[in-house]
CSV table of C-alpha atoms and ligand atoms in Angstrom, one decimal:
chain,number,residue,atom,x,y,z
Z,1,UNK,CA,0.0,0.0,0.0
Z,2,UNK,CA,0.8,3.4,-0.9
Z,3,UNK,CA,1.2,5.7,2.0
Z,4,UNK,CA,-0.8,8.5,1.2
Z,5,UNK,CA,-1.3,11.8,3.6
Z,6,UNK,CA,-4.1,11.4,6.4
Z,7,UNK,CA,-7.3,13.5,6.1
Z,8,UNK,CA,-7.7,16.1,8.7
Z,9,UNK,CA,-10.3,18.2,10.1
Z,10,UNK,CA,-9.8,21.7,12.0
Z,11,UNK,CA,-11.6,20.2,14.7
Z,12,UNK,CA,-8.3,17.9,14.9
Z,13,UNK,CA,-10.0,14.7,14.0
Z,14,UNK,CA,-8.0,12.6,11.5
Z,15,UNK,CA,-8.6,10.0,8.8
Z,16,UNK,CA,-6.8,7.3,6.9
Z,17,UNK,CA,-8.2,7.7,3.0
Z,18,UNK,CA,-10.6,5.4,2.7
Z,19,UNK,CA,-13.8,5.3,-0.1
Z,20,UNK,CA,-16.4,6.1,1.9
Z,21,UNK,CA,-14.9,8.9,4.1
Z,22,UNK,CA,-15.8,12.0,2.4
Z,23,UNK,CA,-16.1,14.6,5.6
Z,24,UNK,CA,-15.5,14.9,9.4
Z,25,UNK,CA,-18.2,13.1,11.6
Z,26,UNK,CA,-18.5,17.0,12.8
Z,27,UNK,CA,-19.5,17.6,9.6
Z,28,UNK,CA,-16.6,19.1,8.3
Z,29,UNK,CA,-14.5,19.7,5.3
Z,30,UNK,CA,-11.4,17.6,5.8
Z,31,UNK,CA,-8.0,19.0,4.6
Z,32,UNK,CA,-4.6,17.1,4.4
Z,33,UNK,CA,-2.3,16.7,6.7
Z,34,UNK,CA,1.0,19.1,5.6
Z,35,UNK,CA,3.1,17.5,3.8
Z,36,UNK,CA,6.3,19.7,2.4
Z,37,UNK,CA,6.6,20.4,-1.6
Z,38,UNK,CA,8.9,18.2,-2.9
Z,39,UNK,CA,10.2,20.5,-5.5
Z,40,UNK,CA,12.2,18.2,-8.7
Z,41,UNK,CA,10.7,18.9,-11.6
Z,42,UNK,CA,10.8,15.9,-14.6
Z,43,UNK,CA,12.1,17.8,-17.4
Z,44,UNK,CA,11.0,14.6,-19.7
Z,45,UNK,CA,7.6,15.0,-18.9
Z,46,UNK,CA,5.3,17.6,-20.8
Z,47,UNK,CA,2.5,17.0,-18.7
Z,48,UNK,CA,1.0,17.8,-14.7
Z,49,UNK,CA,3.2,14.6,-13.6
Z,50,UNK,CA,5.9,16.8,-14.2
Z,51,UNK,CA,5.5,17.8,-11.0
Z,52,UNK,CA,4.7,13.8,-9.4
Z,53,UNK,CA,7.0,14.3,-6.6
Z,54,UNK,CA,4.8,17.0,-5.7
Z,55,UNK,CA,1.5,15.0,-5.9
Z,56,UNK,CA,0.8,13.0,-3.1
Z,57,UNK,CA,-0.7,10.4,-5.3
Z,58,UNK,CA,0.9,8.0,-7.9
Z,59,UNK,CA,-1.1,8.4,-10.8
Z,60,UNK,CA,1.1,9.0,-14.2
Z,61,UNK,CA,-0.4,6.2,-15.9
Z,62,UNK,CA,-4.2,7.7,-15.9
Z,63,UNK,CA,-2.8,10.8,-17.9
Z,64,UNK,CA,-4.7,11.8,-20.8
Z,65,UNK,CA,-2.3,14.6,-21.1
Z,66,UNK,CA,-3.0,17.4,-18.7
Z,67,UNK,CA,-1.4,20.2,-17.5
Z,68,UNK,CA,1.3,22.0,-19.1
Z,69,UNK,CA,-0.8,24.5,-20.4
Z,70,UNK,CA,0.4,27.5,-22.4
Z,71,UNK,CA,1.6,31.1,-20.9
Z,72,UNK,CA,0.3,33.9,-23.6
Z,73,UNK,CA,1.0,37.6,-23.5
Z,74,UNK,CA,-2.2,39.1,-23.2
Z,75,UNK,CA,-1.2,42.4,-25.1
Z,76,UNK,CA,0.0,42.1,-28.6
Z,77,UNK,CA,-0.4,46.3,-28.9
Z,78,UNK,CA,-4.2,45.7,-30.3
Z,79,UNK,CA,-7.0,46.9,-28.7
Z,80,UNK,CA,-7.2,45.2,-25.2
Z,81,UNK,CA,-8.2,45.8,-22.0
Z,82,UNK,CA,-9.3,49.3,-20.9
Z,83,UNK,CA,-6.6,49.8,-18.7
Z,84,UNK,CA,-4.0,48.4,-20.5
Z,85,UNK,CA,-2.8,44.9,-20.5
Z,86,UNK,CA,1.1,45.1,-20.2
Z,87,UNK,CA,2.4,42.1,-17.8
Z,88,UNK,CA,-1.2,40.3,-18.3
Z,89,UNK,CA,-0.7,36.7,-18.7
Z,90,UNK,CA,-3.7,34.3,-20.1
Z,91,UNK,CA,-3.0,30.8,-18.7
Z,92,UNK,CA,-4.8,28.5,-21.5
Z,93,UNK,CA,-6.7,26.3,-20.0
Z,94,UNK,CA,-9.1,25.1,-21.8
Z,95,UNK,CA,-6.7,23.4,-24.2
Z,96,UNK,CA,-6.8,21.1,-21.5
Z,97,UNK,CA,-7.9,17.3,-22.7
Z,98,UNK,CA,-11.6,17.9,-21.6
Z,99,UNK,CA,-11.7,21.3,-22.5
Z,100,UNK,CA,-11.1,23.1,-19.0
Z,101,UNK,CA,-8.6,23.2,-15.4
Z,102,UNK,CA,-10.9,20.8,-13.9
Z,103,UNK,CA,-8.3,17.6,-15.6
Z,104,UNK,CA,-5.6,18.5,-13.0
Z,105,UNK,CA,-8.1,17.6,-10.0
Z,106,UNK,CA,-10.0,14.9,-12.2
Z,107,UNK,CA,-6.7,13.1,-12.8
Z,108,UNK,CA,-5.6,12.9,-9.4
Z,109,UNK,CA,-8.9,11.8,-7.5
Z,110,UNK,CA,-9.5,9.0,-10.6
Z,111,UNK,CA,-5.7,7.7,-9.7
Z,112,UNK,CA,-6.6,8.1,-6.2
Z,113,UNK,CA,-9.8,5.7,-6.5
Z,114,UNK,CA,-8.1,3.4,-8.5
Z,115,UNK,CA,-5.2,3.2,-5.4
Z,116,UNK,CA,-7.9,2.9,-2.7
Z,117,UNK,CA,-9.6,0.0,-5.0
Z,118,UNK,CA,-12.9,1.9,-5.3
Z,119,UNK,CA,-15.1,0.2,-8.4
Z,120,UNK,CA,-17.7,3.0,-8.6
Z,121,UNK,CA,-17.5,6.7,-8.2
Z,122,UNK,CA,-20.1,9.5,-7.9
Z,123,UNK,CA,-20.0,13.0,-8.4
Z,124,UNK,CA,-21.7,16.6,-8.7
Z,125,UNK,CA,-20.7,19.0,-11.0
Z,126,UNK,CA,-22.1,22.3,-13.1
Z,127,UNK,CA,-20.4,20.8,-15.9
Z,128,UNK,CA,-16.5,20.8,-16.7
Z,129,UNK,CA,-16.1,18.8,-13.0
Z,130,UNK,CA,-18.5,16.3,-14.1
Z,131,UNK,CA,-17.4,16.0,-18.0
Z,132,UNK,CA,-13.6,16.0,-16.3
Z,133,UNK,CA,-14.4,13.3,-14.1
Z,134,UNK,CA,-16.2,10.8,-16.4
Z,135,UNK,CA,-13.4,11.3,-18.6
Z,136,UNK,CA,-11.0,10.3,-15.8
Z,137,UNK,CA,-12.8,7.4,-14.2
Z,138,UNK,CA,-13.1,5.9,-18.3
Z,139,UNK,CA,-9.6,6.4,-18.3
Z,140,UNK,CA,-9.1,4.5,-14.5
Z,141,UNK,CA,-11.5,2.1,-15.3
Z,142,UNK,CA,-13.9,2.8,-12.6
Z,143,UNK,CA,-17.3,2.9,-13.4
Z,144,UNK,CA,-18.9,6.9,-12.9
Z,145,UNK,CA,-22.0,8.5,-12.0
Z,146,UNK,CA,-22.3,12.1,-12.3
Z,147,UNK,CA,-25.3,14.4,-11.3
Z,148,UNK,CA,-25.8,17.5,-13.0
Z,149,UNK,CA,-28.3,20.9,-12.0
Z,150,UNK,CA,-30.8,20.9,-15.1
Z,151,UNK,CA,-29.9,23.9,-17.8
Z,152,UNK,CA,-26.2,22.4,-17.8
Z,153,UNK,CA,-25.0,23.0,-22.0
Z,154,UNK,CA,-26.3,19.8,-24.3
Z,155,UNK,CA,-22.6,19.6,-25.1
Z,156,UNK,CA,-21.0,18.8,-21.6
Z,157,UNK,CA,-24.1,16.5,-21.1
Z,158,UNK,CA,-23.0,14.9,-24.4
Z,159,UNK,CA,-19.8,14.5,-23.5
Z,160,UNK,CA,-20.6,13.5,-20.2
Z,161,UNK,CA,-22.8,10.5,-21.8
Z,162,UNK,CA,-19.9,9.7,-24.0
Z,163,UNK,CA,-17.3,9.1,-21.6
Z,164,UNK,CA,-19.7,6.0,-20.1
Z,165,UNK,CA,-21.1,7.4,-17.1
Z,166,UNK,CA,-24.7,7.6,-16.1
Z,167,UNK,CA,-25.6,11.2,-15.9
Z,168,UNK,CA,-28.5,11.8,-13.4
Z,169,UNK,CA,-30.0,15.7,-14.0
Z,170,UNK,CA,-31.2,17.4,-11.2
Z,171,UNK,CA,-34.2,19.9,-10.9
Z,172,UNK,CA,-33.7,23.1,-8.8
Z,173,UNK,CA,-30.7,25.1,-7.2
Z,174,UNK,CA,-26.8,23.8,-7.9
Z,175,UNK,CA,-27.3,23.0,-3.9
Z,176,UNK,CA,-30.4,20.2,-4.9
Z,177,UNK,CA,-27.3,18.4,-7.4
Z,178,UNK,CA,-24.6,18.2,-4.5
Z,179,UNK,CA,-27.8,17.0,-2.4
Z,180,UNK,CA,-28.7,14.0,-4.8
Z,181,UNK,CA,-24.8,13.2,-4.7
Z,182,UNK,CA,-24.5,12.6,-1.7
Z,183,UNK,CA,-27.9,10.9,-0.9
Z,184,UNK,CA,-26.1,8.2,-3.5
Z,185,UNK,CA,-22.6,8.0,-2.3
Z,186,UNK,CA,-24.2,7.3,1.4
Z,187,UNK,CA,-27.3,4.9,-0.3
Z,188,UNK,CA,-24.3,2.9,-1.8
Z,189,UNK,CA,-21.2,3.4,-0.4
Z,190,UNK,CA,-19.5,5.2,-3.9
Z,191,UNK,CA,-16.2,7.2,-3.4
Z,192,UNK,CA,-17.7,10.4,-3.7
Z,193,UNK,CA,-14.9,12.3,-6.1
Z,194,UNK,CA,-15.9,15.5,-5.4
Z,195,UNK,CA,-13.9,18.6,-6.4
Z,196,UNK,CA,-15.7,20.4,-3.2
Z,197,UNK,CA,-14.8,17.8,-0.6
Z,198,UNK,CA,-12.0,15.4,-2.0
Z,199,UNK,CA,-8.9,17.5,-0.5
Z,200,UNK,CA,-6.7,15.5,-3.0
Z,201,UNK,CA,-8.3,17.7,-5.9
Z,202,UNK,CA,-6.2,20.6,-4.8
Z,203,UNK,CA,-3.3,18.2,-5.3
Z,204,UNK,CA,-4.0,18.3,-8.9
Z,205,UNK,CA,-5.0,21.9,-9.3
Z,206,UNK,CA,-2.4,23.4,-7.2
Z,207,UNK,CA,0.0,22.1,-10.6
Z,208,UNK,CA,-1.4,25.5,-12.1
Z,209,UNK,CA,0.8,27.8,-9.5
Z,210,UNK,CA,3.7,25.5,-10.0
Z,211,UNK,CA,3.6,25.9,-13.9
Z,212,UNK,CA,3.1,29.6,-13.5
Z,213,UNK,CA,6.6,29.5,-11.6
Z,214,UNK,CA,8.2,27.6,-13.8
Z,215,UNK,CA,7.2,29.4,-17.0
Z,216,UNK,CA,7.7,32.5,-15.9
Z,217,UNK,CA,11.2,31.9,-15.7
Z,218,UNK,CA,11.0,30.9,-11.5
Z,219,UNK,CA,9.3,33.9,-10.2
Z,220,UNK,CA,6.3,34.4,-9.1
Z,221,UNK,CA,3.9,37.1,-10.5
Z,222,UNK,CA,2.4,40.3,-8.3
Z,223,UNK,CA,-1.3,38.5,-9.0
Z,224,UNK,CA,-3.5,35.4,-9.4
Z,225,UNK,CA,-6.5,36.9,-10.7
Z,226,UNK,CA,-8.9,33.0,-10.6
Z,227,UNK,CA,-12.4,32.9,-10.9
Z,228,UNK,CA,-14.6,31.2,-7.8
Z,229,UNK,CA,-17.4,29.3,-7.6
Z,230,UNK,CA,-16.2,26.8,-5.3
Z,231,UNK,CA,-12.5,28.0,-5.3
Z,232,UNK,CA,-11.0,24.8,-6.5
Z,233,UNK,CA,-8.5,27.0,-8.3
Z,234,UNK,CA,-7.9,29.5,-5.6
Z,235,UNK,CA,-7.5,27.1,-3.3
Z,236,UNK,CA,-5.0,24.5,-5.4
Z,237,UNK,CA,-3.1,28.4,-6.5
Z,238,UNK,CA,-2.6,29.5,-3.0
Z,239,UNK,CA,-1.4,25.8,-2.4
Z,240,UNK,CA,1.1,25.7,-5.0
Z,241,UNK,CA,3.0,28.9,-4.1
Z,242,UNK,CA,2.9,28.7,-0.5
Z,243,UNK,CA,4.5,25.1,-1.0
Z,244,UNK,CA,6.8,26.7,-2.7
Z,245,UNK,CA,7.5,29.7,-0.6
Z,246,UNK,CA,7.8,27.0,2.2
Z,247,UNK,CA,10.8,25.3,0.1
Z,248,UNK,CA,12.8,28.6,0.1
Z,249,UNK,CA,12.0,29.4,-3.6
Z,250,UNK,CA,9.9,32.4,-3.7
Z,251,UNK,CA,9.7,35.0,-0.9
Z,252,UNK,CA,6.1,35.4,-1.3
Z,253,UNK,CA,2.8,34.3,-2.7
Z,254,UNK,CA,0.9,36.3,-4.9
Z,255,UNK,CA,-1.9,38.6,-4.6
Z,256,UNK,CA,-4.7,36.1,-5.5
Z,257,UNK,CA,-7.9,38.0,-6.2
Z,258,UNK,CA,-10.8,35.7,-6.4
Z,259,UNK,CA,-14.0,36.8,-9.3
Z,260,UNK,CA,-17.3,36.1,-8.5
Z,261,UNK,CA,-20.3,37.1,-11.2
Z,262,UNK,CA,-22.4,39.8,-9.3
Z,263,UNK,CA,-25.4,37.9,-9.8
Z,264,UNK,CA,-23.9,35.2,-7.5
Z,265,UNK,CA,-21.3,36.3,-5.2
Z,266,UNK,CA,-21.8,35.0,-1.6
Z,267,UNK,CA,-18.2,35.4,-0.9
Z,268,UNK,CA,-17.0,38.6,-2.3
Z,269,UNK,CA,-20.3,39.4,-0.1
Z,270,UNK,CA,-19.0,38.1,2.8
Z,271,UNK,CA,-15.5,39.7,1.9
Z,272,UNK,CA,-16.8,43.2,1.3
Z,273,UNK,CA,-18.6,43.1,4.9
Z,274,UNK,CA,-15.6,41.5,7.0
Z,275,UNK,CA,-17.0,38.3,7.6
Z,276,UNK,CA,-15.2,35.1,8.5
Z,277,UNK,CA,-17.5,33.1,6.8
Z,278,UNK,CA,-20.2,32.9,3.9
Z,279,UNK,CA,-24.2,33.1,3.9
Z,280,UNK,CA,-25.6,31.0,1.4
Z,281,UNK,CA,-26.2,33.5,-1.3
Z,282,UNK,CA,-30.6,33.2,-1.6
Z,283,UNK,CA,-31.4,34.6,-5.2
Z,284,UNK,CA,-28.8,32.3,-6.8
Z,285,UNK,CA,-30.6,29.9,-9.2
Z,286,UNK,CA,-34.2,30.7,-8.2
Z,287,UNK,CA,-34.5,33.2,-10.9
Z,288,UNK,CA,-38.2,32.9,-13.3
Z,289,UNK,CA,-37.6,32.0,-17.2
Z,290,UNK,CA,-36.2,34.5,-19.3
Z,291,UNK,CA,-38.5,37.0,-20.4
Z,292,UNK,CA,-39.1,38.2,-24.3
Z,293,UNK,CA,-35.9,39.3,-26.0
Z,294,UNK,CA,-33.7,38.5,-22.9
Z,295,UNK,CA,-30.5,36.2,-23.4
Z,296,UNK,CA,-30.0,35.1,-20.1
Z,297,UNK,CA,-32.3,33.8,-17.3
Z,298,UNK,CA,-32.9,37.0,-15.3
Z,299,UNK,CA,-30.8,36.9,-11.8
Z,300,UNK,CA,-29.0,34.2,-13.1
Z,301,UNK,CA,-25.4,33.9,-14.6
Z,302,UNK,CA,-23.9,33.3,-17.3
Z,303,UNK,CA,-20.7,31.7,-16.0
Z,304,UNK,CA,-22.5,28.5,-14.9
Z,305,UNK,CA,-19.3,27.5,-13.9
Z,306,UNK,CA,-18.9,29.5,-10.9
Z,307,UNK,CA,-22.8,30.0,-10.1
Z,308,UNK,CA,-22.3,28.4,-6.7
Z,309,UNK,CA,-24.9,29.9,-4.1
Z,310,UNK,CA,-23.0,28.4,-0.9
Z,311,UNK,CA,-19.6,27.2,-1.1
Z,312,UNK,CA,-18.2,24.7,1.5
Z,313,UNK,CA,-15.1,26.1,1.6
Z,314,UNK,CA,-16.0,29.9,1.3
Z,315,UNK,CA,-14.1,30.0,5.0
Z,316,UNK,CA,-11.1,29.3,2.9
Z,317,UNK,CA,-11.3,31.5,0.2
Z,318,UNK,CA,-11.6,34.5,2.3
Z,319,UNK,CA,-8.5,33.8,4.6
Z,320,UNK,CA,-6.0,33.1,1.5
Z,321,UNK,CA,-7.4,36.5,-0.4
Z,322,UNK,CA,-6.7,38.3,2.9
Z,323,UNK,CA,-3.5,36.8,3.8
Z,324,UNK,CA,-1.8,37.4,0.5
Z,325,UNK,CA,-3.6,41.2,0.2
Z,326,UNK,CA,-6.0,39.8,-2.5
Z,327,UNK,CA,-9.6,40.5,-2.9
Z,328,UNK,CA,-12.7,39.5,-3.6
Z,329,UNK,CA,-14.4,40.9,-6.5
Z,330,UNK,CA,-17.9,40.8,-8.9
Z,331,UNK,CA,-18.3,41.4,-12.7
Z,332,UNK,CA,-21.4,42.1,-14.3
Z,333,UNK,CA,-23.2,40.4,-17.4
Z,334,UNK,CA,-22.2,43.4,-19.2
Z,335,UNK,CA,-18.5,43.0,-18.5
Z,336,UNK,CA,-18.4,39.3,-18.6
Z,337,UNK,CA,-20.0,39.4,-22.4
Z,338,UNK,CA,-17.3,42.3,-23.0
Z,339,UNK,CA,-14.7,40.6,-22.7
Z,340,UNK,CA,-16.4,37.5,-24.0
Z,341,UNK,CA,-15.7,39.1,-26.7
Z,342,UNK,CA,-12.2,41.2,-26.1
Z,343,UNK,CA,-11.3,37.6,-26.4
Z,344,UNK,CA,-13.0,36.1,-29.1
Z,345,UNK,CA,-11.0,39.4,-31.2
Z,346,UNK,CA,-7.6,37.9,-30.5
Z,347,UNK,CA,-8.6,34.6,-31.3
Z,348,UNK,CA,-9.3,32.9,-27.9
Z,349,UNK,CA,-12.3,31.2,-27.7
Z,350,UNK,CA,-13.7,30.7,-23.8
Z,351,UNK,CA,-16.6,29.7,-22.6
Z,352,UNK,CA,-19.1,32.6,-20.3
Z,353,UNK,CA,-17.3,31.4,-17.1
Z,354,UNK,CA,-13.9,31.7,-18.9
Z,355,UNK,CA,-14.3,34.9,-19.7
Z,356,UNK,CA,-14.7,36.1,-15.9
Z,357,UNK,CA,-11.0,36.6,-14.9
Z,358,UNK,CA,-10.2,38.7,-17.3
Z,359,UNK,CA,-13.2,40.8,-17.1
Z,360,UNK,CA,-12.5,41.2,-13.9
Z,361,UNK,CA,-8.9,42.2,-14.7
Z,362,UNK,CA,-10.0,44.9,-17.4
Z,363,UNK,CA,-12.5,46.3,-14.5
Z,364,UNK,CA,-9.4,46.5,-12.1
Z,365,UNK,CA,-7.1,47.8,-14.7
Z,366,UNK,CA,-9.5,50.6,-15.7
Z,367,UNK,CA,-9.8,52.4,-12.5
Z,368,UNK,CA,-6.2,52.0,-11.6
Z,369,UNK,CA,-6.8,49.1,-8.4
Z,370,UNK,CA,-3.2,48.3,-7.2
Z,371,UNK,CA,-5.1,44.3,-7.4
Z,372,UNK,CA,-3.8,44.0,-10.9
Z,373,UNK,CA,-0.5,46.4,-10.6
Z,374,UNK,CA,2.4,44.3,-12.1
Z,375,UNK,CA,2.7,41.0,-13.7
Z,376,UNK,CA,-0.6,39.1,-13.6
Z,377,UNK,CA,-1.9,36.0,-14.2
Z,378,UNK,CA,-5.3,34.8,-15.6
Z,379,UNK,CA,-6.8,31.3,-16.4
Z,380,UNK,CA,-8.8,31.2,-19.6
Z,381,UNK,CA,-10.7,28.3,-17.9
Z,382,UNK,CA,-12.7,26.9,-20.1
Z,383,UNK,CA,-13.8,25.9,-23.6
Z,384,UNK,CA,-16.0,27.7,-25.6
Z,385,UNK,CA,-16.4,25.1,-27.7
Z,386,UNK,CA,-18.7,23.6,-24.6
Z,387,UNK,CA,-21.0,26.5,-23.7
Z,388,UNK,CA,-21.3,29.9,-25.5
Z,389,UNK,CA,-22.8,33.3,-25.0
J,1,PLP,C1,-14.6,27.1,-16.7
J,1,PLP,C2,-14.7,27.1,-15.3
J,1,PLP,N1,-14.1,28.1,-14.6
J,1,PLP,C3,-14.2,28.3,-13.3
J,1,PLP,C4,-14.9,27.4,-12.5
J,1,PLP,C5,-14.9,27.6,-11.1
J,1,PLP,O1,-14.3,26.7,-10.3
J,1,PLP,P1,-14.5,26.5,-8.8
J,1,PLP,O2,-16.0,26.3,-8.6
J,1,PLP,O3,-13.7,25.4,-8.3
J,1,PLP,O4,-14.1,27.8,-8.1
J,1,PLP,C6,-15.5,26.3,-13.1
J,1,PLP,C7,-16.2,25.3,-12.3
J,1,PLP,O5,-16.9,24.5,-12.8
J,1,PLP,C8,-15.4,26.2,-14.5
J,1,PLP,O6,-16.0,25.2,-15.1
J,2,ZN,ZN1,-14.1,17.8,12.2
């Protein structure tokens, strides 16, 4: 057996991995136990296990080819963002195998249910999770159910389908699909692969602050500007860079400015009025059919991907945006089509939710915010070839 890092509460009750653990008996999320960055990159491997000594679970041989995804200069001296776009970076994401970041968590938690001998996983998802997933556990071998909020794009559904797992869609708020999840997983003992609750999905995504590092040359930039639904990103960003400010090889982790869409944003909320923690966010998702001639369902996003009324680890999010003198900040509709389209005008092609961070940088930019002074980096997260406008 493997040894793999214990789960661990911040109640200070601990786990060995196991399938069916999934959160604390208090109800908790559960965390891992610390375990230092072992920093030896593979210079042979063009992938995320370029970093496997880093990733506390042995998983090369389920890659599909993640990771490793390209650094662009955002400013080519065109048109761009209001405020200018010298030192913005555009991480490229979504030329990730299923389309968006979501692969670098998939990965691990499919090689992690494979080492833990689990034959059947479940999981919840708004979309790219959920297509990510399916594609992982087809990969692994391990048989996939994922449950999905209706209005989810035809495509990720498709893709979803064509991966092999049973796709279960469920009526109501994103809250109602995590609900149904977990009713299964406890109904049948699944290892619930959730990118909310399985702390070994940060593993995989904090392999986007390590490539950052490394591509810009070993530095670290002023800002992380990451969109946040459930903060998978954040969280696995922060991770990444404090693991490797712990090993001595940069003196600071970045700004990280988390984006919410204004017309779901319980934690820039709760940032904005000092809170510790974050109130479920009540109009998210409840929102009547669109009316004549309107584009979107009214008090509802566009950026599915981040349309996430009450995040379990919203706690989280705020302490990392505070510690490293980050924010929490909302675009609107307006901005989020804007530079929808900013984009589409170079040639990059995102879908709604991929289009967030950098709204969110232009907004920043234009009025001058010391957020987005310096180098920056943004994730173009995910595919518009899944979901458009
Ligand atoms: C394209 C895209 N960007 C951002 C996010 C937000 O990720 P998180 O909910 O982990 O913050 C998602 C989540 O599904 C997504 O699909
Ligand atoms: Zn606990």
């Amino acid at each position: 057996m493997v040894d793999l890092p214990e789960y661990a509460c911040a109640c200070g009750r601990s786990y060995e991995v196991s399938v069916g653990r999934w959160r604390c008996d208090c109800g908790g999320v559960l965390d891992l136990a610390a375990v230092p960055l072992a920093w030896s990159p593979r210079g042979d491997d063009h992938s995320l296990w370029r970093y496997a000594d880093a990733i506390p679970v042995p998983g090369r041989r389920f890659s599909l080819g993640e990771g490793m995804t390209p650094l662009v200069e955002a400013s080519l001296g065109g048109a761009g963002s209001p405020g200018g776009d010298d030192g913005v970076w555009f991480k490229v994401e979504y030329v990730s195998p299923t389309g968006s970041f979501k692969d670098r968590g998939a990965v691990v938690l499919a090689a992690l249910a494979d080492l833990i001998g689990a034959p059947r996983l479940v999981a919840d998802s708004s979309g790219n999770a959920g297509t990510a997933m399916a594609a992982y556990a087809a990969r692994a071998g391990v048989a996939a159910e994922i449950f999905v909020p209706s209005g989810v794009s035809e495509k990720k559904l498709a893709q979803i389908r064509g991966h092999g797992a049973r796709v279960t869609v469920v009526e109501g708020p994103r809250e109602e699909t995590a609900r149904a999840a977990v009713e299964r997983v406890e109904a049948t003992g699944a290892f619930y692969a959730s990118h909310v609750y399985n702390p070994f999905f940060y593993e995989g995504t904090k392999t986007y602050a390590l490539e950052v590092f490394e591509q810009l040359g070993g530095t670290a930039p002023d800002a992380l500007v990451l969109p946040a639904g459930n903060g998978t990103l954040v969280i696995g960003a922060y991770l990444g860079f404090a693991g490797l400010r712990a090993a001595g090889l940069v003196d600071r982790v970045p700004r990280i400015v988390a984006v919410q869409a204004e017309l779901c944003a319980p934690v820039a909320e709760a940032f904005t009025s000092g809170r510790a923690d974050v109130e479920a966010w009540s109009a998210a998702g409840t929102a009547e059919a669109p009316g004549p001639g309107e584009r979107t369902v009214a008090g509802r996003t566009v950026a599915e991907g981040i349309a996430i009324a009450a995040p379990a680890r919203g706690a989280r999010i705020l302490e990392i945006v505070r510690e490293t003198g980050g924010a929490v900040v909302t675009v609107s509709e307006k901005e989020i089509a804007l530079s929808h389209a900013a984009l589409a005008a170079r040639g990059l092609w995102v879908e709604p939710t991929g289009a967030v961070a950098y709204a969110a940088v232009r907004g920043l930019r234009s009025c001058g915010s010391p957020l987005t002074e310096g180098t920056v980096v943004a994730p173009l997260c995910g595919s518009g070839l899944k979901a458009s406008m």
